[in-house]
Coordinates of C-alpha atoms in Angstrom, one line a residue:
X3 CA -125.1 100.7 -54.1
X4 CA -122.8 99.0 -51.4
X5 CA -119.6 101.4 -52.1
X6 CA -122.0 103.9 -50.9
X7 CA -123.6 102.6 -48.2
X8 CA -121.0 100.2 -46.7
X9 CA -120.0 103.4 -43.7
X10 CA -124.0 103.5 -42.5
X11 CA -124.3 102.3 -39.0
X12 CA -126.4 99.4 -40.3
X13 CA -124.7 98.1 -42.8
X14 CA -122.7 95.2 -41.1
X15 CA -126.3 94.2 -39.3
X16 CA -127.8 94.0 -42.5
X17 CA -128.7 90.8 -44.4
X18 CA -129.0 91.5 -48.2
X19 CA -131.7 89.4 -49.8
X20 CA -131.5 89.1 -53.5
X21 CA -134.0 87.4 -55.4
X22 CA -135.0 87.5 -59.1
X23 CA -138.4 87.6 -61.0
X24 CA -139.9 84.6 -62.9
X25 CA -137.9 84.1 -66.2
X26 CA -139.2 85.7 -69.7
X27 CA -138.9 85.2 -73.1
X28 CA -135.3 85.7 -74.6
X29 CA -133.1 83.4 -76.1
X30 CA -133.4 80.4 -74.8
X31 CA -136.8 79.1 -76.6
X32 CA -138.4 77.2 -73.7
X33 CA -142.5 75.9 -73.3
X34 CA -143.6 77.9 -70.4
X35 CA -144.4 74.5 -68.8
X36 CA -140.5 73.8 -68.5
X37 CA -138.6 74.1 -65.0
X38 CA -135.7 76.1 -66.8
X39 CA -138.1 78.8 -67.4
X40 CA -139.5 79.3 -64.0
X41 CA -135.5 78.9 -62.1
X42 CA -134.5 81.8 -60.7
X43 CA -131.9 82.4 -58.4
X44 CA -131.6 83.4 -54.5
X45 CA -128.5 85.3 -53.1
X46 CA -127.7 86.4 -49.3
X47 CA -125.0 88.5 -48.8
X48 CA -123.4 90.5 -45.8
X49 CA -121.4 90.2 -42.7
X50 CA -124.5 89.1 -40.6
X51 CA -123.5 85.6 -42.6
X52 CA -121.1 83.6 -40.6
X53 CA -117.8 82.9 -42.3
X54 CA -118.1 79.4 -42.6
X55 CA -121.5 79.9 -44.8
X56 CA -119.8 82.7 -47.0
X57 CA -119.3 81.9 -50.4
X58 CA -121.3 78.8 -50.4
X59 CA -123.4 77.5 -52.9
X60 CA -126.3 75.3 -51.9
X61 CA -127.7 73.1 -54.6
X62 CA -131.2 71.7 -53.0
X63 CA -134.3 72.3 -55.1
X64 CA -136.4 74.9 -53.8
X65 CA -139.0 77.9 -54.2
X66 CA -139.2 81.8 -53.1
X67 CA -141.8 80.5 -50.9
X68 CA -139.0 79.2 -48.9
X69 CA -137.0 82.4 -48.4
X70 CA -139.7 83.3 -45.3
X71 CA -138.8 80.0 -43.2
X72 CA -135.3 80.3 -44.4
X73 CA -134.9 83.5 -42.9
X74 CA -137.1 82.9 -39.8
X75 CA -135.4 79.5 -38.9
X76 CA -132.1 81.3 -38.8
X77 CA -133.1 84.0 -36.3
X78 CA -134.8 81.1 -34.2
X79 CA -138.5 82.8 -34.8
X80 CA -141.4 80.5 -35.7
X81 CA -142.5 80.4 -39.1
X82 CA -145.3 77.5 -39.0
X83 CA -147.8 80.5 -40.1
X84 CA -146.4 79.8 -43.4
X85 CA -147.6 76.3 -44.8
X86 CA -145.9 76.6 -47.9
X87 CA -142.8 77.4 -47.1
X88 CA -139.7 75.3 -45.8
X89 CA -136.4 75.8 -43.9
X90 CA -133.7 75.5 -46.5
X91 CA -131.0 74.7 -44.1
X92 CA -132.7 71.9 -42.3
X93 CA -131.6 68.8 -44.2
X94 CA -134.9 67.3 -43.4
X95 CA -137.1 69.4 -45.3
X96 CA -138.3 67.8 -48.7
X97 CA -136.7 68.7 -51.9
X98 CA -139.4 70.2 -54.4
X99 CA -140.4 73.5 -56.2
X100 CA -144.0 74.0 -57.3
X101 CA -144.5 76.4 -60.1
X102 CA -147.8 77.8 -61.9
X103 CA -148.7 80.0 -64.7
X104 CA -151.6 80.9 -66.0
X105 CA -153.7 77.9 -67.0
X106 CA -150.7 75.6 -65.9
X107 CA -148.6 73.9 -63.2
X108 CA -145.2 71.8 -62.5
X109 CA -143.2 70.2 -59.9
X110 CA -139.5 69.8 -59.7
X111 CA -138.1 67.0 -57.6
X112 CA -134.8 65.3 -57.1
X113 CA -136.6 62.8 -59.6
X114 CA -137.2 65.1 -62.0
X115 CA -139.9 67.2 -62.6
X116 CA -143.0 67.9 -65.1
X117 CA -144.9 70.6 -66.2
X118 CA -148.5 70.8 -67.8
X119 CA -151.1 73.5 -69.7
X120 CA -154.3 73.0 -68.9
X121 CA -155.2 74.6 -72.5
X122 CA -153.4 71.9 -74.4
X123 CA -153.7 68.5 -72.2
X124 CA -152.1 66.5 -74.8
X125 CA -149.3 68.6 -74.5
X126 CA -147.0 67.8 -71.4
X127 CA -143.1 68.5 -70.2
X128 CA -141.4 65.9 -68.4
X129 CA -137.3 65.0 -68.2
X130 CA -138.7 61.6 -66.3
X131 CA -138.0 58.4 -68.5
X132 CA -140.5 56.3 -67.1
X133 CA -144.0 56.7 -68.0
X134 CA -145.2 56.0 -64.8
X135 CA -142.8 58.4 -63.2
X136 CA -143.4 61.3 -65.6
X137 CA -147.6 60.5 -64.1
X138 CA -146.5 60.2 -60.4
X139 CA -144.7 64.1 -60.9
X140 CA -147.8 65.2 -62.9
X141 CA -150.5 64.3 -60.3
X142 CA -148.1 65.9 -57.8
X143 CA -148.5 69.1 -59.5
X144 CA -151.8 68.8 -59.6
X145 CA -152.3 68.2 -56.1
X146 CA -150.4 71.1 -55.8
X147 CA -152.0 73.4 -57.3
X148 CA -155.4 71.9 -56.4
X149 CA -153.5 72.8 -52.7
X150 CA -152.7 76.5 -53.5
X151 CA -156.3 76.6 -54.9
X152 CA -157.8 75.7 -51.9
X153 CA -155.5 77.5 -49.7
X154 CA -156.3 80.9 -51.4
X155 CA -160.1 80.1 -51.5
X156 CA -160.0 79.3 -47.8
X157 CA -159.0 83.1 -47.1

């Protein structure tokens, strides 16, 4: 794809977004309520990127819901329309990624992160040591999705 579009007159103003799907089933055998199985990963590429930022790999926890306020932040455009989403670049913003499935939710923090099915409540995912921690990151997600619930019922 680029070899043949690297000569357009658009191509060096062009910021390539690359950005996977939700993970699947192969062979790593993971619960669905586990934060490996909803990573995915996020790539800009393209001369728009200044040289400093090129090659760099940013480690903060985040979601695709933060690609919009990413982007808009950079080219200095409001994105406060967007409630869920936060500025990746601003070292402010707070580290987390809230993921759902059907009948399920999780949270991953700098802390750690859990993951529950409402279908089996017995059953839940958590790399958090402390009991009380692994229930702080589990009402989190609930919260959450509660959130996204009430968001999407709103419109």
């Amino acid at each position: 794809l680029f070899e043949d579009i690297r000569n357009e007159p658009w191509y060096k103003n062009t910021l390539f977004v690359f950005v996977s799907d939700h993970s699947h089933d192969g062979q790593y055998i993971r619960p669905i309520q586990h934060k490996d199985r909803h990573r995915i990963p996020f790539l800009l590429y393209g001369d728009v990127i200044r040289p400093e930022w090129r090659g760099k790999v940013m480690h903060r926890i985040a979601s695709q819901l933060d690609i919009v306020a990413t982007l808009l932040a950079q080219m200095q455009l409001p994105h406060r329309q967007f409630p869920w989403s936060k500025d990746l670049f601003n070292p402010y913003s707070p580290q987390f990624a809230a993921y759902n499935f059907p009948n399920g939710a999780g949270i991953v923090t700098p802390e750690g992160f859990a993951g529950f099915d409402n279908r089996f409540p017995a059953f839940r995912v958590t790399d958090a040591s402390d009991p009380a921690q692994a229930a702080s990151l589990l009402r989190s997600a609930h919260i959450l999705q509660q959130q996204a619930y009430n968001y999407f019922i709103k419109w």
